Amino acid sequence: MNEASFQIFYRVFPVAANILQAACMALFVRSFINQPRYRRIKSVIIFGTFMACSLICDTAAVPQGILGLVLAVLLMAGSRNLGLDRAMAFVLILLYWNARVAAGLINDSVFFVLEQFFPPCSEPPELLYLRTAAMVTLFLLTHTALLAVMLYLLRRQLEKNPIPLRRLEICYISLIPAAGILFGQMIARLLFEQKDGVLLLLYERHPVFLAVVPLLAVLFFAGSCLTIMFQQEMTLLREENAGFLVKRQQIQAIHARIREAEQHYAYIRRLKHEMRGYLTNIRGLAQAGKYENLKEYISQIDGNLHDLKLEIQTGNPVTDITLSDIKEQCLRRNISFEPDFHYPKSQGYDAVDLGIILQNLLWNALEACEKMTADRRYITLTGRQKGRFFLIEVKNSFEGDILWDQAGNPSTTKKDDAVPHGIGLSNVRRETKKYTGELELSVNQQQFCATVMLQERSNYES
């Protein structure tokens, strides 16, 4: 390689480095874009933004670290158009930059050691240019490969369980990556020092840093991963506690309604015994010609019977009460409710478990319909037993777009207002696991469908 070719390589190399770095960042952020259809386009936008900012910063010769700050500001400013949560955009750029700094520090120390084993010797200029170009290219490729591995590990960890990024969570997650970035910037300033016209390297002046710097870089990266894992575990614990609290409240409400139903049924049985007396009184009033008193007496009896009536009969008091309550709520909100539910004849199902599943699915459907402005608001329910399996299916209309989070839960958005559609789904999944069952969610145009498949339990404990 002659000098002219090396000069061309020297000019092209920064562009190639920026391309690889931009590709790593775009691929890292891509997985967290909420709109899968536009991920490719928005990844290209992120890639182009990185390249443009890199070109401007390289041309203006700005201090190190300014590029990351500019990218963070732009990514957060455009997070809404990119389909990213603003807090998530901030965390992603921070994690990316920490991984980039850590990969660079590890790579620097490794290549310094390699250069000590293979020091440059007196070679013709052409071979020296070629050797330098090859070493720099190898450095770039190994740095990019190490960065890609780190970003892959971070992405896999982040995708395991979504974290609600409130202020406290953002502070926890950002602390170690921010410290890692500052450490990298400090080491970068200390790597080279010129004294009496002689260029001195940090690793030559302090050989111990050859082990300390990469070790600290690994620790900062590992600390970021562990912090994410800790926050995910805390999120799961909070969700489980909230789910158990909701479940306990639902069970208490169901048992309260069961007690009311038992009182009503007892009263009905008592009325049957007293019906002969009622008929005798009615006959006496009719024979005496007291028709006004007769009408009032009959209306009083009819009102008592109406108050005791359950609108839906499924074959089990728990599901009777649950569906009757939902029907009453739908009537108040002008929502069409069409139940076709038959309680399984098998003894391998717990009525309270089925009540919790129905209550959560139907209330989610009711909340989605309640937010609609169109006249066509409906909920349909089917529940049938097929052999050792019991199938529950709830369909409802909705307005807006469905965005699926990383846990598979949907959130319905209409314009700028977010309408939660996945409240209680964690409880439904928890109940289905008892029966080795599954919960499937699907969308067909403007209809949302939740399907639960349960398997009969042989050793059922009530």
XYZ file of C-alpha atoms in Angstrom:
462
model
C 0.000 0.000 0.000
C 1.518 3.315 -1.074
C 1.097 6.630 0.700
C -1.749 7.819 -1.560
C -3.750 4.681 -0.873
C -3.123 5.033 2.844
C -4.390 8.623 2.739
C -7.592 7.417 1.097
C -7.900 4.700 3.733
C -7.324 7.314 6.445
C -10.249 9.375 5.127
C -12.600 6.426 4.569
C -11.913 4.702 7.885
C -13.888 7.148 10.117
C -16.899 6.853 7.802
C -16.765 3.058 7.955
C -16.439 3.187 11.744
C -19.474 5.466 12.002
C -21.472 3.172 9.713
C -20.791 0.153 11.911
C -21.508 2.072 15.111
C -24.733 3.487 13.663
C -25.835 0.024 12.514
C -25.258 -1.376 16.005
C -27.310 1.364 17.589
C -30.167 1.101 15.054
C -30.405 -2.671 15.503
C -30.291 -2.310 19.286
C -33.110 0.249 19.395
C -35.140 -1.502 16.682
C -36.497 -4.195 18.997
C -38.097 -1.600 21.294
C -40.066 0.277 18.624
C -43.744 -0.272 19.406
C -44.975 -0.396 15.804
C -43.595 -3.562 14.147
C -44.754 -2.549 10.657
C -42.550 0.541 10.653
C -39.518 -0.812 12.485
C -37.379 -1.011 9.361
C -38.167 2.547 8.287
C -37.619 3.954 11.753
C -34.390 1.994 12.144
C -33.159 3.637 8.958
C -34.107 7.035 10.417
C -32.109 6.278 13.574
C -29.185 5.111 11.433
C -29.291 8.290 9.348
C -29.546 10.494 12.425
C -26.467 8.841 13.921
C -24.493 9.302 10.685
C -25.502 12.949 10.341
C -24.615 13.753 13.949
C -21.285 11.916 13.634
C -20.412 13.843 10.483
C -21.250 17.175 12.094
C -19.338 16.384 15.296
C -16.293 15.125 13.355
C -16.287 18.210 11.144
C -16.684 20.596 14.072
C -14.066 18.692 16.132
C -16.260 18.806 19.241
C -15.051 17.262 22.521
C -15.566 13.589 23.189
C -18.964 12.703 24.600
C -20.864 15.454 22.790
C -22.052 12.997 20.131
C -23.727 10.791 22.742
C -25.386 13.802 24.354
C -26.705 15.069 21.008
C -28.029 11.629 20.081
C -29.766 11.286 23.447
C -31.500 14.645 23.019
C -32.589 13.902 19.432
C -33.772 10.372 20.238
C -35.828 11.577 23.181
C -37.239 14.508 21.194
C -38.328 12.223 18.371
C -39.333 9.278 20.549
C -43.037 9.754 19.902
C -42.626 9.674 16.120
C -40.250 6.723 16.402
C -42.711 4.702 18.467
C -40.492 4.754 21.551
C -41.265 5.631 25.113
C -39.248 8.731 25.997
C -37.854 7.221 29.179
C -36.964 4.036 27.305
C -35.211 6.092 24.610
C -33.056 7.733 27.283
C -32.191 4.396 28.906
C -31.369 2.778 25.557
C -28.944 5.499 24.439
C -27.288 5.422 27.879
C -26.879 1.643 27.783
C -25.612 1.779 24.208
C -22.991 4.391 25.011
C -21.826 2.563 28.122
C -21.432 -0.654 26.095
C -19.555 1.244 23.393
C -17.170 2.785 25.921
C -16.648 -0.557 27.706
C -15.978 -2.367 24.427
C -13.500 0.332 23.426
C -11.573 0.149 26.695
C -11.350 -3.642 26.570
C -10.249 -3.545 22.954
C -7.615 -0.872 23.609
C -5.915 -2.905 26.319
C -5.975 -6.117 24.263
C -4.431 -4.441 21.228
C -1.789 -2.742 23.345
C -0.707 -6.182 24.562
C -0.697 -7.537 21.000
C 1.492 -4.683 19.822
C 3.988 -5.542 22.537
C 4.215 -9.091 21.227
C 4.377 -7.974 17.597
C 6.232 -4.662 17.632
C 6.689 -2.837 14.313
C 10.089 -3.465 12.755
C 12.024 -1.720 10.045
C 9.922 -2.422 6.993
C 9.486 -0.751 3.630
C 6.945 2.111 3.777
C 4.466 0.144 1.668
C 4.440 -2.751 4.127
C 4.274 -0.384 7.078
C 1.227 1.359 5.590
C -0.388 -2.016 4.912
C 0.375 -3.282 8.407
C -1.066 -0.135 10.007
C -4.214 -0.286 7.875
C -4.689 -3.965 8.695
C -4.242 -3.391 12.451
C -6.653 -0.456 12.477
C -9.230 -2.426 10.489
C -8.873 -5.396 12.820
C -9.272 -3.069 15.799
C -12.506 -1.659 14.343
C -13.933 -5.092 13.564
C -13.141 -6.555 16.993
C -14.507 -3.440 18.702
C -17.726 -3.688 16.675
C -18.051 -7.422 17.339
C -17.584 -6.927 21.090
C -20.086 -4.062 21.080
C -22.607 -6.165 19.153
C -22.311 -8.981 21.703
C -22.796 -6.573 24.603
C -25.836 -4.964 22.969
C -27.291 -8.389 22.223
C -26.986 -9.384 25.888
C -28.586 -6.117 26.987
C -31.426 -6.487 24.491
C -32.121 -10.074 25.562
C -32.232 -9.017 29.198
C -34.490 -6.026 28.560
C -36.915 -8.146 26.534
C -37.384 -10.713 29.300
C -39.736 -8.497 31.255
C -40.756 -4.862 30.670
C -39.881 -2.380 33.400
C -42.185 0.555 34.223
C -39.720 3.408 33.842
C -40.723 5.855 36.510
C -38.277 8.383 37.912
C -36.891 6.081 40.573
C -36.390 3.180 38.150
C -34.675 5.481 35.646
C -32.282 6.671 38.355
C -31.456 3.103 39.406
C -30.841 1.886 35.860
C -28.921 4.992 34.768
C -26.524 5.210 37.699
C -24.009 2.498 36.718
C -24.028 3.167 32.927
C -23.506 6.890 33.563
C -20.588 6.102 35.874
C -19.143 3.764 33.220
C -19.365 6.466 30.557
C -17.650 9.041 32.794
C -14.947 6.512 33.641
C -14.365 5.861 29.950
C -14.128 9.567 29.167
C -11.607 10.026 31.973
C -9.441 7.110 30.780
C -9.613 8.383 27.193
C -8.080 11.674 28.306
C -5.332 9.858 30.214
C -4.419 7.356 27.491
C -2.076 9.741 25.705
C 0.204 12.324 27.266
C 2.936 14.313 25.587
C 6.022 15.205 27.606
C 9.159 16.855 26.220
C 7.943 16.082 22.712
C 7.578 12.391 23.513
C 4.194 10.639 23.319
C 3.613 8.579 26.461
C 0.868 5.982 26.774
C -1.049 5.335 29.977
C -0.315 1.614 29.827
C 3.420 2.288 29.446
C 3.513 4.625 32.421
C 1.232 2.453 34.578
C 1.224 -1.192 33.400
C -1.211 -2.168 36.153
C -3.918 -0.293 34.227
C -3.717 -2.987 31.539
C -5.695 -5.217 33.912
C -7.573 -2.593 35.912
C -9.159 -0.682 33.017
C -10.718 -3.644 31.152
C -11.775 -5.206 34.448
C -13.603 -2.024 35.471
C -15.162 -1.792 32.014
C -16.503 -5.346 32.385
C -17.770 -4.561 35.893
C -19.605 -1.449 34.701
C -21.257 -3.445 31.930
C -22.106 -6.353 34.237
C -23.448 -3.880 36.794
C -25.797 -2.464 34.166
C -27.097 -5.948 33.348
C -27.540 -6.843 37.015
C -29.373 -3.582 37.697
C -31.808 -4.353 34.895
C -32.306 -7.875 36.271
C -32.925 -6.509 39.763
C -35.485 -4.001 38.522
C -37.236 -6.709 36.524
C -37.440 -8.938 39.589
C -38.831 -6.040 41.616
C -41.387 -5.360 38.877
C -42.480 -8.999 38.881
C -42.834 -8.955 42.664
C -44.916 -5.774 42.541
C -47.108 -7.230 39.801
C -47.583 -10.464 41.713
C -48.460 -8.601 44.898
C -50.891 -6.395 43.012
C -52.342 -9.433 41.263
C -52.817 -11.311 44.527
C -54.436 -8.229 46.082
C -56.846 -7.881 43.168
C -57.550 -11.608 43.232
C -58.262 -11.517 46.962
C -60.627 -8.594 46.492
C -62.369 -10.409 43.647
C -62.711 -13.594 45.702
C -64.098 -11.606 48.637
C -66.601 -9.905 46.331
C -67.626 -13.246 44.806
C -68.092 -14.833 48.237
C -70.130 -11.832 49.368
C -72.384 -12.163 46.326
C -72.630 -15.926 46.930
C -73.853 -15.257 50.460
C -76.412 -12.839 49.081
C -77.501 -15.419 46.518
C -77.812 -18.077 49.206
C -80.019 -15.747 51.231
C -82.092 -15.059 48.149
C -82.452 -18.731 47.324
C -83.414 -19.444 50.937
C -86.015 -16.722 50.731
C -87.352 -18.180 47.486
C -87.694 -21.575 49.137
C -89.542 -19.924 51.987
C -91.782 -18.136 49.516
C -92.718 -21.477 47.979
C -93.951 -22.641 51.353
C -95.781 -19.354 51.863
C -97.253 -19.289 48.362
C -100.356 -21.118 49.519
C -101.030 -18.348 51.993
C -100.480 -15.710 49.303
C -102.973 -17.467 47.036
C -105.505 -17.640 49.861
C -105.141 -13.889 50.474
C -105.458 -13.150 46.763
C -108.611 -15.299 46.535
C -110.098 -13.550 49.581
C -109.407 -10.056 48.184
C -110.902 -11.047 44.838
C -114.043 -12.503 46.424
C -114.446 -9.382 48.562
C -114.158 -7.193 45.471
C -111.227 -5.223 46.876
C -109.511 -4.919 43.516
C -107.330 -1.935 44.357
C -105.945 -3.746 47.396
C -105.560 -6.822 45.238
C -103.456 -4.929 42.651
C -101.275 -3.429 45.355
C -100.784 -6.852 46.978
C -99.835 -8.519 43.687
C -97.410 -5.675 42.816
C -95.725 -6.078 46.179
C -95.240 -9.810 45.621
C -93.999 -9.242 42.062
C -91.453 -6.673 43.273
C -90.100 -9.057 45.874
C -89.733 -11.792 43.285
C -88.065 -9.437 40.785
C -85.440 -8.367 43.305
C -84.468 -11.996 43.801
C -84.166 -12.855 40.150
C -80.763 -13.614 38.613
C -80.763 -12.554 34.983
C -78.527 -15.376 33.751
C -78.625 -19.064 34.627
C -75.375 -20.920 33.830
C -75.617 -23.889 36.141
C -73.476 -22.499 38.967
C -74.217 -19.672 41.447
C -70.751 -18.104 41.110
C -70.877 -17.716 37.343
C -74.582 -16.784 37.561
C -73.697 -13.868 39.800
C -70.649 -12.803 37.748
C -72.495 -12.751 34.434
C -75.621 -11.167 35.920
C -73.531 -8.318 37.324
C -71.800 -7.805 33.968
C -75.140 -7.787 32.165
C -76.464 -5.155 34.545
C -73.381 -2.988 33.947
C -73.737 -3.388 30.176
C -77.386 -2.324 30.321
C -76.399 0.833 32.203
C -73.758 1.673 29.572
C -75.833 0.748 26.531
C -73.544 -2.154 25.592
C -74.952 -5.269 23.957
C -74.064 -8.362 25.988
C -74.707 -11.808 24.487
C -73.727 -14.634 26.861
C -73.804 -18.273 25.821
C -72.057 -19.812 28.804
C -72.701 -23.240 30.305
C -70.856 -24.219 33.447
C -68.860 -27.454 32.967
C -70.519 -30.564 34.355
C -67.168 -32.000 35.373
C -66.004 -31.628 38.967
C -62.459 -30.787 37.852
C -62.996 -27.023 37.870
C -63.168 -24.501 40.697
C -66.114 -22.130 40.366
C -64.160 -19.292 41.975
C -61.307 -19.727 39.471
C -63.750 -19.547 36.575
C -65.406 -16.535 38.187
C -62.073 -14.704 38.372
C -61.285 -15.502 34.725
C -64.707 -14.320 33.566
C -64.660 -11.231 35.739
C -61.291 -10.023 34.465
C -61.951 -10.751 30.786
C -65.443 -9.257 30.815
C -64.448 -6.127 32.738
C -61.609 -5.504 30.309
C -64.066 -5.876 27.432
C -66.564 -3.587 29.159
C -63.938 -0.876 29.716
C -62.883 -1.055 26.066
C -66.493 -0.751 24.847
C -67.205 2.061 27.287
C -64.537 4.221 25.612
C -66.122 3.827 22.187
C -68.067 6.628 20.544
C -69.708 4.415 17.906
C -73.171 2.930 18.411
C -72.023 -0.636 17.775
C -70.737 -1.623 21.194
C -70.967 -5.282 22.019
C -69.553 -8.119 24.109
C -70.094 -11.792 23.349
C -69.258 -14.680 25.666
C -69.175 -18.384 24.925
C -68.237 -21.155 27.327
C -68.519 -24.838 26.527
C -66.962 -28.094 27.610
C -65.418 -30.404 25.021
C -64.274 -33.636 26.562
C -61.662 -32.873 29.189
C -61.301 -29.298 27.984
C -63.310 -26.167 28.696
C -63.219 -23.269 26.238
C -64.023 -19.669 27.179
C -64.116 -16.991 24.492
C -64.813 -13.285 24.984
C -65.140 -10.928 22.004
C -65.719 -7.195 22.126
C -65.636 -4.175 19.857
C -63.093 -1.417 20.356
C -61.754 1.737 18.731
C -58.142 2.714 18.131
C -54.990 0.723 17.498
C -53.642 -2.237 19.418
C -50.049 -1.931 20.619
C -48.547 -5.099 22.080
C -45.975 -4.808 24.836
C -43.087 -7.201 25.386
C -45.130 -9.312 27.819
C -47.798 -9.948 25.185
C -50.350 -7.658 26.823
C -52.248 -5.241 24.604
C -52.955 -1.585 25.213
C -55.628 0.102 23.134
C -54.914 3.667 22.093
C -57.365 6.036 20.519
C -55.671 9.177 19.239
C -53.711 10.519 22.200
C -55.571 8.730 24.961
C -54.371 5.377 26.179
C -57.119 2.923 27.094
C -55.793 -0.043 29.029
C -57.137 -3.328 27.701
C -54.805 -5.676 29.517
C -55.792 -5.022 33.130
C -56.239 -8.303 34.943
C -54.699 -10.439 32.200
C -51.925 -11.465 34.559
C -54.563 -12.883 36.910
C -56.213 -14.712 34.018
C -52.881 -16.257 33.018
C -52.240 -17.236 36.618
C -55.590 -19.027 36.855
C -55.155 -20.802 33.506
C -51.819 -22.220 34.638
C -53.660 -24.120 37.366
C -55.417 -26.064 34.622
C -52.442 -26.414 32.267
C -54.287 -23.981 30.061
C -53.507 -21.136 27.705
C -54.683 -17.589 27.063
C -54.664 -16.432 23.448
C -55.288 -12.825 22.405
C -56.070 -11.772 18.858
C -57.439 -8.842 16.895
C -59.605 -8.977 13.774
C -60.227 -5.481 12.412
C -62.032 -3.698 15.289
C -62.844 -6.826 17.283
C -60.733 -8.028 20.191
C -60.864 -11.703 21.106
C -59.603 -13.414 24.272
C -59.679 -17.215 24.270
C -58.984 -19.344 27.343
C -58.475 -23.097 27.072
C -58.612 -25.018 30.357
C -57.893 -28.683 30.975
C -59.837 -30.648 33.551
C -57.896 -31.399 36.714
C -58.156 -34.906 38.071
C -56.897 -34.049 41.567
C -58.977 -30.946 42.072
C -58.791 -29.199 45.402
C -61.603 -26.838 46.275
